[in-house]
Amino acid sequence: MSEVTPVPIGPDRVTTDHEIVVRSPYDGSEIGRVPACGAEEVDLAVASARAQFVPVAAGADPVPAHERAAILDRGAALLDQRREQFARTIAAEAAKPLKTARVEAGRAVDTFRFSAAEARTLAGDVVPLGASAPGVGKLGFTLRVPIGVVGAISPFNFPLNLVSHKVAPAIAAGCPLVLKPASQTPLSALALATLLLDECGLPPGWLNVVTGSGGDVGDALVTHDDVAMITFTGSPDVGWSIRARAPRKKVSLELGNNTPVIIEGDGDWRGAAAKLKVAGFSHAGQSCISSQRLYVHRSVHDDFVAALVDEVGSLVVGPPLDDATDVSALISSRETERVKDWIDLAVAAGAKVAVGGDVGGDGVLRPTVLTGVTPEMKVCSAEVFGPVVGVAAYDDLDEALALANDTRYGLQAGIFTSRLDAALAAARRLDFGGVVVNEVPTWRADQQPYGGVRDSGNTREGPHYTVREMTEVRLVVMQG
Ligand code: NAP
């Protein structure tokens, strides 16, 4: 039996009477224990975060911007040094193959570096008041003021980098926070918090962690009067229910997608097939921008499918901590059953399995390519969040753009084409938060504005954008 990792709340390291056992999604082995917190711990955590504002209101600046930037730089440097250690924790708790987990750990370093840059440069604007007659003689400018205590709720699929996308910008913005990581993957978040508090000089109370179920701890955080903002990444149903339960708070939502990719006849379809081997199956498709719906021009459809099947057939399925593994288990056996069920439903409705489609003796769903998918099938209309891509043929670009846009989601979409007019048509007409040309829409850099429209969310994440969400604009007018 493993030891309980206590959670940091203010200066204390807290345990509770009840525990959550963290298990490997691959083989069910125990890999850690964390406290099962409740509303009482949320109250303590929010109070210790809020206490950080007392000296600010009294005119002091106990952690000025240059110190916050230095803390973030130290965080980046230590994360960089310990990439392998963090990658192993991610792999163990999320069943993310080690090679993919290493990429995530490296991206978290970037997220901290970009946040440090924001801490150093965040500033308001000068307002040209003299541009209107009543403003003549007045000087106007804005300050960026921390919004208050931030409540951060994160998902299981990027247990380090998506936590970093909330923690690091909050530090940059000057907002103490309370973090509730996903119950399945709390260990990377706790290791990050320990690193920041014990080794980087982040003062106690600036980062408080409450582990526990979404229904208890998450809800207590969402409805707490002293939390000014909720930043949430996770599923659309939970995200929009949080929005409804916290009408007076700022609520930033990063939600799901059923990512479309258009492959034109003149595009580099061979290169696209090679990239989709990763983009459709990395972390077994459990990425919010996993490439899911592939619309392929009929002139190259059959050749493309053959190339994709070759690529996908070469993926290595195995344990997450094995260096050779490309695809491992989904987060739970229930998720494996759900995704398998969606494959079976698609086949019953006329889709064909080009490769995969079954669950191996190790309980891992094999990487699957379906052809002949249609919009009503769940593998098209909903977010699969599993190792499945569906291919459909189209005849002209207008049809492909309409198919791609036929979704309640709107995070990122992509097109492969060698024609400038087709690329520009896609950029103008694909109704998504991001349009990616000649690259898979699963691609993301941590400084970009990342986020969606419609059911995919209501914000943009990326340190530059997140610190603006986490600060209020305060106007100052001075009469000369
Ligand atoms: P989830 O089930 O919505 O859980 C996300 C977080 O919300 C977890 O910490 C969960 O806690 C918590 N939660 C659950 N119910 C809650 C409630 N009633 N009140 C407050 N918090 C609650 O999502 P997931 O399965 O972890 O992640 C997969 C989803 O995230 C997919 O839809 C994916 O597309 C999306 N995602 C989006 C992005 C993006 O940036 N747009 C990035 C990654 C993932 P428990 O763990 O305790 O249940």
Coordinates of C-alpha atoms and ligand atoms in Angstrom, one line a residue:
M1 CA 0.0 0.0 0.0
S2 CA 1.4 3.4 -1.0
E3 CA 1.7 6.4 1.3
V4 CA -0.9 9.2 1.1
T5 CA 0.5 12.3 -0.6
P6 CA -0.9 15.2 1.5
V7 CA -2.3 18.3 -0.2
P8 CA -0.9 21.8 0.3
I9 CA -3.5 24.2 1.9
G10 CA -1.9 27.4 3.1
P11 CA 1.3 26.5 5.1
D12 CA -0.1 23.0 6.0
R13 CA 0.2 19.6 4.4
V14 CA -3.3 18.2 4.9
T15 CA -4.6 14.6 4.9
T16 CA -8.2 13.5 5.6
D17 CA -10.0 10.5 7.0
H18 CA -10.8 9.2 3.6
E19 CA -8.5 8.5 0.7
I20 CA -8.6 8.2 -3.1
V21 CA -6.5 5.3 -4.4
V22 CA -4.9 6.2 -7.7
R23 CA -4.6 3.2 -10.0
S24 CA -2.8 2.6 -13.3
P25 CA -5.5 2.6 -16.0
Y26 CA -3.4 -0.1 -17.8
D27 CA -3.2 -2.8 -15.2
G28 CA -5.1 -1.5 -12.1
S29 CA -2.0 -1.5 -9.9
E30 CA -1.9 1.0 -7.1
I31 CA 0.4 3.9 -7.8
G32 CA -0.5 6.4 -5.1
R33 CA -3.1 7.7 -2.6
V34 CA -4.4 11.2 -2.1
P35 CA -6.8 12.7 0.5
A36 CA -10.5 12.7 -0.4
C37 CA -11.2 16.3 0.5
G38 CA -14.6 17.8 1.0
A39 CA -16.2 21.2 1.5
E40 CA -14.3 21.8 4.7
E41 CA -10.9 21.6 2.9
V42 CA -12.3 23.8 0.1
D43 CA -13.2 26.4 2.7
L44 CA -9.8 26.3 4.2
A45 CA -8.1 26.4 0.8
V46 CA -10.1 29.4 -0.4
A47 CA -9.5 31.2 2.9
S48 CA -5.8 30.8 2.6
A49 CA -5.8 31.9 -1.0
R50 CA -8.0 34.9 -0.1
A51 CA -5.7 35.9 2.8
Q52 CA -3.0 36.6 0.2
F53 CA -5.0 39.7 -0.9
V54 CA -5.1 41.3 2.6
P55 CA -1.6 42.9 2.5
V56 CA -2.4 44.0 -1.1
A57 CA -5.6 45.8 0.1
A58 CA -3.5 47.4 2.9
G59 CA -1.1 48.9 0.3
A60 CA 1.7 46.3 0.4
D61 CA 3.0 44.2 -2.6
P62 CA 4.3 41.1 -0.9
V63 CA 5.0 39.2 -4.1
P64 CA 5.7 41.8 -6.8
A65 CA 5.7 41.0 -10.4
H66 CA 9.5 40.5 -10.8
E67 CA 9.4 37.9 -7.9
R68 CA 6.5 36.1 -9.5
A69 CA 8.4 36.0 -12.8
A70 CA 11.5 34.6 -11.0
I71 CA 9.3 31.9 -9.3
L72 CA 8.0 30.9 -12.7
D73 CA 11.5 30.9 -14.2
R74 CA 12.7 28.6 -11.4
G75 CA 9.6 26.4 -12.0
A76 CA 10.5 26.2 -15.7
A77 CA 14.1 25.3 -14.9
L78 CA 13.3 22.6 -12.4
L79 CA 10.5 21.1 -14.6
D80 CA 13.1 21.0 -17.4
Q81 CA 15.6 19.2 -15.1
R82 CA 13.0 16.7 -14.0
R83 CA 11.2 16.1 -17.3
E84 CA 11.8 12.4 -17.1
Q85 CA 10.5 12.1 -13.5
F86 CA 7.3 14.1 -14.4
A87 CA 6.9 12.1 -17.6
R88 CA 6.9 8.8 -15.6
T89 CA 4.3 10.1 -13.2
I90 CA 2.1 11.2 -16.1
A91 CA 2.6 7.8 -17.8
A92 CA 1.8 5.9 -14.6
E93 CA -1.4 7.7 -13.6
A94 CA -2.9 8.5 -17.1
A95 CA -1.6 5.5 -19.0
K96 CA -0.1 8.0 -21.4
P97 CA 2.7 6.3 -23.3
L98 CA 6.1 7.5 -22.0
K99 CA 7.1 9.1 -25.4
T100 CA 3.9 11.1 -25.4
A101 CA 4.3 12.0 -21.7
R102 CA 7.8 13.3 -22.3
V103 CA 6.3 15.7 -24.9
E104 CA 3.8 16.9 -22.3
A105 CA 6.4 17.5 -19.7
G106 CA 8.5 19.5 -22.2
R107 CA 5.4 21.6 -23.1
A108 CA 4.8 22.4 -19.4
V109 CA 8.3 24.0 -19.4
D110 CA 7.2 26.2 -22.2
T111 CA 4.0 27.1 -20.4
F112 CA 6.0 28.3 -17.4
R113 CA 8.5 30.2 -19.6
F114 CA 5.7 32.0 -21.4
S115 CA 3.9 32.8 -18.1
A116 CA 7.2 34.3 -16.7
A117 CA 7.3 36.6 -19.7
E118 CA 3.7 37.7 -19.1
A119 CA 4.5 38.4 -15.4
R120 CA 7.3 40.7 -16.6
T121 CA 5.3 42.5 -19.3
L122 CA 1.6 42.6 -18.2
A123 CA 0.5 46.2 -18.5
G124 CA -2.6 48.3 -19.2
D125 CA -3.2 50.8 -22.0
V126 CA -3.2 54.5 -22.4
V127 CA -6.7 55.8 -23.2
P128 CA -6.7 58.8 -25.5
L129 CA -9.3 60.8 -23.6
G130 CA -8.5 64.0 -25.4
A131 CA -10.0 62.4 -28.5
S132 CA -13.4 63.5 -27.3
A133 CA -14.2 67.1 -26.3
P134 CA -15.1 66.2 -22.6
G135 CA -11.8 64.4 -22.2
V136 CA -9.6 67.3 -23.1
G137 CA -7.1 68.0 -20.3
K138 CA -7.6 64.5 -18.7
L139 CA -5.2 61.6 -18.7
G140 CA -6.6 58.1 -18.9
F141 CA -4.9 54.8 -18.5
T142 CA -5.8 51.3 -17.4
L143 CA -4.3 49.0 -14.8
R144 CA -4.5 45.2 -15.0
V145 CA -5.7 44.1 -11.5
P146 CA -5.8 40.5 -10.3
I147 CA -9.4 39.2 -10.5
G148 CA -9.2 37.5 -7.1
V149 CA -9.1 33.9 -6.0
V150 CA -9.0 31.6 -9.0
G151 CA -10.6 28.1 -8.8
A152 CA -9.0 25.8 -11.3
I153 CA -10.5 22.4 -12.3
S154 CA -8.5 20.2 -14.6
P155 CA -9.0 17.0 -16.6
F156 CA -7.2 13.7 -16.6
N157 CA -5.7 13.7 -20.1
F158 CA -2.9 16.3 -19.7
P159 CA -2.4 16.1 -15.9
L160 CA 0.7 18.3 -16.0
N161 CA 0.5 20.7 -18.8
L162 CA -3.2 21.6 -18.5
V163 CA -2.6 22.2 -14.8
S164 CA 0.3 24.4 -15.7
H165 CA -1.9 26.4 -18.1
K166 CA -3.9 27.4 -15.1
V167 CA -1.3 27.6 -12.3
A168 CA 1.4 29.5 -14.1
P169 CA -0.7 32.3 -15.7
A170 CA -2.5 32.7 -12.3
I171 CA 0.9 33.3 -10.6
A172 CA 1.8 35.7 -13.5
A173 CA -1.5 37.6 -13.0
G174 CA -1.1 37.8 -9.3
C175 CA -4.0 35.5 -8.4
P176 CA -3.7 33.0 -5.6
L177 CA -5.5 29.8 -6.6
V178 CA -7.2 26.6 -5.5
L179 CA -6.6 23.7 -7.8
K180 CA -8.8 20.6 -8.1
P181 CA -7.1 18.1 -10.3
A182 CA -8.9 15.1 -11.9
S183 CA -9.4 12.3 -9.4
Q184 CA -7.8 9.8 -11.7
T185 CA -4.6 11.8 -12.2
P186 CA -3.8 14.0 -9.1
L187 CA -0.2 13.0 -8.7
S188 CA 1.5 15.1 -11.4
A189 CA -0.4 18.2 -10.1
L190 CA 0.7 17.5 -6.5
A191 CA 4.3 17.0 -7.6
L192 CA 4.1 20.4 -9.4
A193 CA 2.6 22.1 -6.4
T194 CA 5.4 20.7 -4.1
L195 CA 8.0 21.9 -6.6
L196 CA 6.6 25.4 -6.7
L197 CA 6.0 25.8 -3.0
D198 CA 9.0 24.0 -1.6
E199 CA 11.7 24.8 -4.1
C200 CA 10.7 27.8 -6.2
G201 CA 9.8 30.3 -3.4
L202 CA 6.0 30.4 -4.1
P203 CA 4.7 31.6 -0.7
P204 CA 2.2 29.4 1.1
G205 CA -1.4 30.1 0.2
W206 CA -0.7 31.0 -3.4
L207 CA -1.3 27.5 -4.6
N208 CA -3.7 25.3 -2.6
V209 CA -4.7 21.8 -3.9
V210 CA -7.9 20.0 -3.0
T211 CA -8.2 16.4 -4.3
G212 CA -11.6 14.8 -4.3
S213 CA -14.6 14.1 -6.5
G214 CA -15.9 16.6 -8.9
G215 CA -19.4 16.4 -7.4
D216 CA -18.1 17.3 -3.9
V217 CA -14.9 19.3 -4.1
G218 CA -15.5 20.7 -7.6
D219 CA -19.0 21.8 -6.7
A220 CA -17.9 23.4 -3.4
L221 CA -15.3 25.4 -5.3
V222 CA -17.7 26.4 -8.1
T223 CA -20.3 27.7 -5.7
H224 CA -17.9 29.3 -3.1
D225 CA -18.6 33.0 -2.7
D226 CA -15.0 34.0 -2.3
V227 CA -13.9 32.4 -5.6
A228 CA -13.9 35.1 -8.3
M229 CA -13.2 33.0 -11.3
I230 CA -13.4 29.3 -12.3
T231 CA -11.1 28.1 -15.0
F232 CA -12.3 24.7 -16.2
T233 CA -10.9 22.3 -18.7
G234 CA -13.0 19.1 -19.3
S235 CA -16.1 17.7 -20.8
P236 CA -18.8 20.0 -22.3
D237 CA -21.6 18.7 -20.0
V238 CA -19.7 19.4 -16.8
G239 CA -18.3 22.7 -18.1
W240 CA -21.6 24.2 -19.1
S241 CA -23.2 23.0 -15.9
I242 CA -20.5 24.9 -14.0
R243 CA -21.3 28.0 -16.1
A244 CA -25.0 27.7 -15.1
R245 CA -24.1 27.2 -11.4
A246 CA -21.9 30.2 -11.1
P247 CA -23.7 33.0 -12.9
R248 CA -21.8 35.8 -11.1
K249 CA -18.3 34.4 -11.5
K250 CA -16.1 34.7 -14.5
V251 CA -16.1 31.1 -15.9
S252 CA -13.6 30.1 -18.5
L253 CA -14.4 26.9 -20.3
E254 CA -12.0 24.8 -22.4
L255 CA -14.1 21.8 -23.6
G256 CA -14.3 19.0 -26.2
N257 CA -14.2 18.7 -30.0
N258 CA -14.8 16.2 -32.8
T259 CA -11.9 17.5 -34.8
P260 CA -12.3 17.5 -38.6
V261 CA -9.5 17.3 -41.2
I262 CA -10.1 18.0 -44.9
I263 CA -7.7 16.3 -47.3
E264 CA -7.9 17.8 -50.8
G265 CA -6.9 15.8 -53.9
D266 CA -4.0 18.3 -54.5
G267 CA -2.9 18.1 -50.8
D268 CA 0.0 16.1 -49.4
W269 CA -2.2 13.2 -48.5
R270 CA 0.7 10.8 -47.9
G271 CA 2.2 13.3 -45.4
A272 CA -1.2 13.7 -43.9
A273 CA -1.5 10.0 -43.4
A274 CA 1.9 9.9 -41.6
K275 CA 0.9 12.8 -39.3
L276 CA -2.5 11.3 -38.6
K277 CA -0.9 8.1 -37.2
V278 CA 0.1 10.3 -34.3
A279 CA -2.7 12.9 -34.4
G280 CA -5.5 10.4 -34.2
F281 CA -4.0 8.0 -31.8
S282 CA -1.7 9.9 -29.4
H283 CA -2.8 9.1 -25.9
A284 CA -5.3 6.7 -27.5
G285 CA -7.2 9.6 -28.9
Q286 CA -7.8 11.2 -25.5
S287 CA -6.9 14.7 -26.6
C288 CA -9.5 17.4 -27.0
I289 CA -8.2 18.0 -30.5
S290 CA -7.5 14.4 -31.6
S291 CA -8.1 14.2 -35.3
Q292 CA -11.4 12.3 -35.6
R293 CA -13.3 13.1 -38.7
L294 CA -11.3 12.8 -41.9
Y295 CA -13.0 14.2 -45.1
V296 CA -11.0 13.0 -48.1
H297 CA -11.4 14.0 -51.7
R298 CA -12.8 11.1 -53.7
S299 CA -9.9 11.3 -56.2
V300 CA -7.4 10.2 -53.5
H301 CA -9.7 8.5 -51.0
D302 CA -8.7 4.9 -51.6
D303 CA -4.9 5.6 -51.8
F304 CA -5.1 7.7 -48.6
V305 CA -7.0 5.0 -46.7
A306 CA -4.4 2.4 -47.8
A307 CA -1.6 4.7 -46.6
L308 CA -3.4 5.4 -43.3
V309 CA -4.0 1.7 -42.6
D310 CA -0.3 1.0 -43.2
E311 CA 0.6 3.8 -40.8
V312 CA -1.9 2.8 -38.1
G313 CA -1.1 -0.9 -38.4
S314 CA 2.5 -0.1 -37.4
L315 CA 1.5 1.5 -34.1
V316 CA 2.9 -0.4 -31.1
V317 CA 0.2 -1.2 -28.4
G318 CA 1.5 -1.9 -24.9
P319 CA 2.2 -0.8 -21.4
P320 CA 2.5 3.0 -20.9
L321 CA 5.9 2.9 -19.3
D322 CA 7.4 0.9 -22.1
D323 CA 9.6 3.1 -24.4
A324 CA 8.3 1.5 -27.5
T325 CA 4.6 1.9 -26.8
D326 CA 2.6 4.3 -29.0
V327 CA -0.9 3.4 -27.8
S328 CA -2.0 2.2 -24.4
A329 CA -5.1 1.8 -22.3
L330 CA -8.0 4.3 -22.1
I331 CA -8.5 5.9 -18.7
S332 CA -10.9 3.2 -17.6
S333 CA -12.5 0.0 -18.7
R334 CA -15.8 1.7 -18.9
E335 CA -14.4 4.2 -21.4
T336 CA -13.0 1.2 -23.4
E337 CA -16.5 -0.4 -23.5
R338 CA -18.1 2.9 -24.5
V339 CA -15.7 3.5 -27.4
K340 CA -16.0 -0.1 -28.6
D341 CA -19.8 0.2 -28.5
W342 CA -19.6 3.4 -30.7
I343 CA -17.4 1.4 -33.2
D344 CA -20.0 -1.4 -33.2
L345 CA -22.9 1.0 -33.7
A346 CA -21.1 2.6 -36.6
V347 CA -20.4 -0.8 -38.2
A348 CA -24.1 -1.7 -37.7
A349 CA -25.0 1.5 -39.5
G350 CA -22.8 0.7 -42.5
A351 CA -19.2 1.8 -41.7
K352 CA -16.4 -0.6 -42.5
V353 CA -13.4 -1.4 -40.2
A354 CA -10.3 -0.8 -42.2
V355 CA -8.0 -1.7 -39.3
G356 CA -8.4 -2.4 -35.6
G357 CA -11.9 -2.4 -34.1
D358 CA -11.4 -4.9 -31.3
V359 CA -10.1 -5.1 -27.8
G360 CA -6.9 -7.1 -27.3
G361 CA -6.4 -9.7 -24.5
D362 CA -4.6 -7.0 -22.6
G363 CA -7.9 -5.0 -22.4
V364 CA -6.5 -2.3 -24.8
L365 CA -8.7 -1.1 -27.6
R366 CA -6.7 -1.4 -30.9
P367 CA -6.2 1.7 -33.0
T368 CA -9.1 1.8 -35.4
V369 CA -9.8 3.3 -38.8
L370 CA -13.4 3.3 -40.0
T371 CA -14.4 4.1 -43.6
G372 CA -17.8 5.2 -44.9
V373 CA -18.7 7.1 -41.8
T374 CA -21.8 9.3 -42.0
P375 CA -22.8 12.4 -39.9
E376 CA -25.4 10.6 -37.8
M377 CA -23.0 8.0 -36.4
K378 CA -21.8 8.8 -32.9
V379 CA -18.1 8.4 -34.1
C380 CA -18.8 11.5 -36.2
S381 CA -21.4 13.5 -34.3
A382 CA -19.9 13.3 -30.8
E383 CA -16.4 13.4 -29.4
V384 CA -15.0 9.8 -29.5
F385 CA -12.1 10.4 -27.1
G386 CA -10.7 7.1 -28.1
P387 CA -8.3 5.6 -30.7
V388 CA -10.7 5.9 -33.6
V389 CA -10.7 7.9 -36.8
G390 CA -13.5 7.9 -39.3
V391 CA -13.0 8.6 -43.0
A392 CA -15.6 9.8 -45.5
A393 CA -15.2 10.7 -49.2
Y394 CA -16.4 14.0 -50.7
D395 CA -16.6 15.5 -54.2
D396 CA -16.0 19.2 -53.8
L397 CA -14.6 21.7 -51.2
D398 CA -17.9 23.3 -50.5
E399 CA -19.3 19.9 -49.4
A400 CA -16.2 19.2 -47.3
L401 CA -16.4 22.6 -45.5
A402 CA -20.1 22.0 -44.8
L403 CA -19.4 18.5 -43.4
A404 CA -16.6 19.8 -41.2
N405 CA -18.8 22.6 -39.9
D406 CA -21.7 20.3 -39.2
T407 CA -21.0 19.9 -35.5
R408 CA -21.9 21.4 -32.1
Y409 CA -18.2 21.8 -31.4
G410 CA -15.7 24.4 -32.6
L411 CA -12.2 24.0 -31.2
Q412 CA -9.8 23.4 -34.1
A413 CA -10.1 22.1 -37.7
G414 CA -7.6 21.5 -40.5
I415 CA -7.0 21.2 -44.2
F416 CA -4.3 19.8 -46.4
T417 CA -4.2 21.5 -49.8
S418 CA -1.6 23.0 -52.1
R419 CA -4.0 25.7 -53.3
L420 CA -4.0 29.1 -51.8
D421 CA -7.6 29.7 -52.6
A422 CA -8.7 26.5 -50.8
A423 CA -6.5 27.3 -47.8
L424 CA -8.0 30.8 -47.6
A425 CA -11.6 29.4 -48.0
A426 CA -11.0 27.1 -45.1
A427 CA -9.5 29.8 -42.9
R428 CA -12.5 32.0 -43.7
R429 CA -15.3 29.5 -43.6
L430 CA -14.4 26.8 -41.0
D431 CA -16.2 28.0 -37.9
F432 CA -13.6 27.0 -35.3
G433 CA -11.4 28.7 -32.7
G434 CA -8.4 27.6 -34.8
V435 CA -7.8 26.6 -38.5
V436 CA -4.6 24.8 -39.3
V437 CA -3.4 24.5 -42.9
N438 CA -1.1 21.7 -44.0
E439 CA -0.7 20.5 -40.5
V440 CA -2.9 18.4 -38.4
P441 CA -5.4 20.4 -36.2
T442 CA -4.1 18.3 -33.3
W443 CA -1.1 20.6 -33.3
R444 CA -0.9 23.1 -30.5
A445 CA 1.8 25.4 -29.3
D446 CA 1.5 26.6 -25.7
Q447 CA 1.7 30.3 -26.5
Q448 CA -1.1 30.3 -29.1
P449 CA -4.6 31.4 -28.3
Y450 CA -6.3 28.1 -27.8
G451 CA -10.0 27.6 -27.4
G452 CA -13.3 27.1 -29.1
V453 CA -16.6 28.3 -30.1
R454 CA -20.1 26.8 -29.6
D455 CA -20.0 23.8 -27.3
S456 CA -16.2 23.8 -27.2
G457 CA -16.0 26.7 -24.8
N458 CA -15.9 30.4 -24.3
T459 CA -12.3 31.4 -23.8
R460 CA -8.8 31.3 -25.2
E461 CA -6.0 29.7 -23.2
G462 CA -2.3 30.3 -23.5
P463 CA -0.4 32.5 -21.0
H464 CA -0.8 35.8 -22.8
Y465 CA -4.6 35.3 -23.1
T466 CA -5.1 33.6 -19.8
V467 CA -3.5 36.4 -17.7
R468 CA -6.0 38.8 -19.4
E469 CA -8.9 36.5 -18.4
M470 CA -7.5 36.4 -14.8
T471 CA -7.2 40.2 -14.5
E472 CA -9.8 43.0 -14.5
V473 CA -9.3 46.3 -16.3
R474 CA -9.3 49.2 -13.9
L475 CA -9.6 52.6 -15.6
V476 CA -7.8 55.6 -14.0
V477 CA -8.8 59.1 -15.0
M478 CA -6.7 62.0 -13.9
Q479 CA -7.6 65.6 -14.4
G480 CA -4.5 67.7 -15.1
Ligands
NAP1 P1 -14.6 15.8 -16.9 O1 -15.2 14.5 -16.6 O2 -15.5 16.9 -17.3 O3 -13.7 16.2 -15.6 C1 -12.9 17.4 -15.7 C2 -12.8 17.9 -14.2 O4 -14.0 18.3 -13.8 C3 -12.3 16.8 -13.3 O5 -11.4 17.4 -12.3 C4 -13.6 16.4 -12.6 O6 -13.4 15.8 -11.3 C5 -14.3 17.7 -12.5 N1 -15.7 17.6 -12.3 C6 -16.5 16.6 -12.6 N2 -17.8 16.8 -12.2 C7 -17.8 18.1 -11.7 C8 -18.8 18.9 -11.1 N3 -20.1 18.6 -11.1 N4 -18.4 20.2 -10.7 C9 -17.1 20.6 -10.7 N5 -16.1 19.8 -11.2 C10 -16.5 18.6 -11.7 O7 -13.5 15.6 -18.1 P2 -12.4 14.6 -18.3 O8 -13.0 13.2 -18.6 O9 -11.4 14.6 -17.2 O10 -11.6 15.1 -19.6 C11 -12.1 14.9 -20.9 C12 -12.8 16.0 -21.5 O11 -11.9 17.2 -21.4 C13 -13.0 15.8 -23.0 O12 -14.3 16.3 -23.3 C14 -11.9 16.7 -23.6 O13 -12.2 17.1 -24.9 C15 -11.9 17.8 -22.6 N6 -10.6 18.6 -22.8 C16 -10.6 19.8 -23.3 C17 -9.4 20.5 -23.5 C18 -9.4 21.9 -24.0 O14 -8.4 22.6 -23.8 N7 -10.4 22.4 -24.7 C19 -8.2 19.9 -23.1 C20 -8.3 18.7 -22.5 C21 -9.5 18.0 -22.4 P3 -13.3 14.2 -11.1 O15 -12.1 13.8 -11.8 O16 -13.2 14.1 -9.6 O17 -14.5 13.6 -11.7

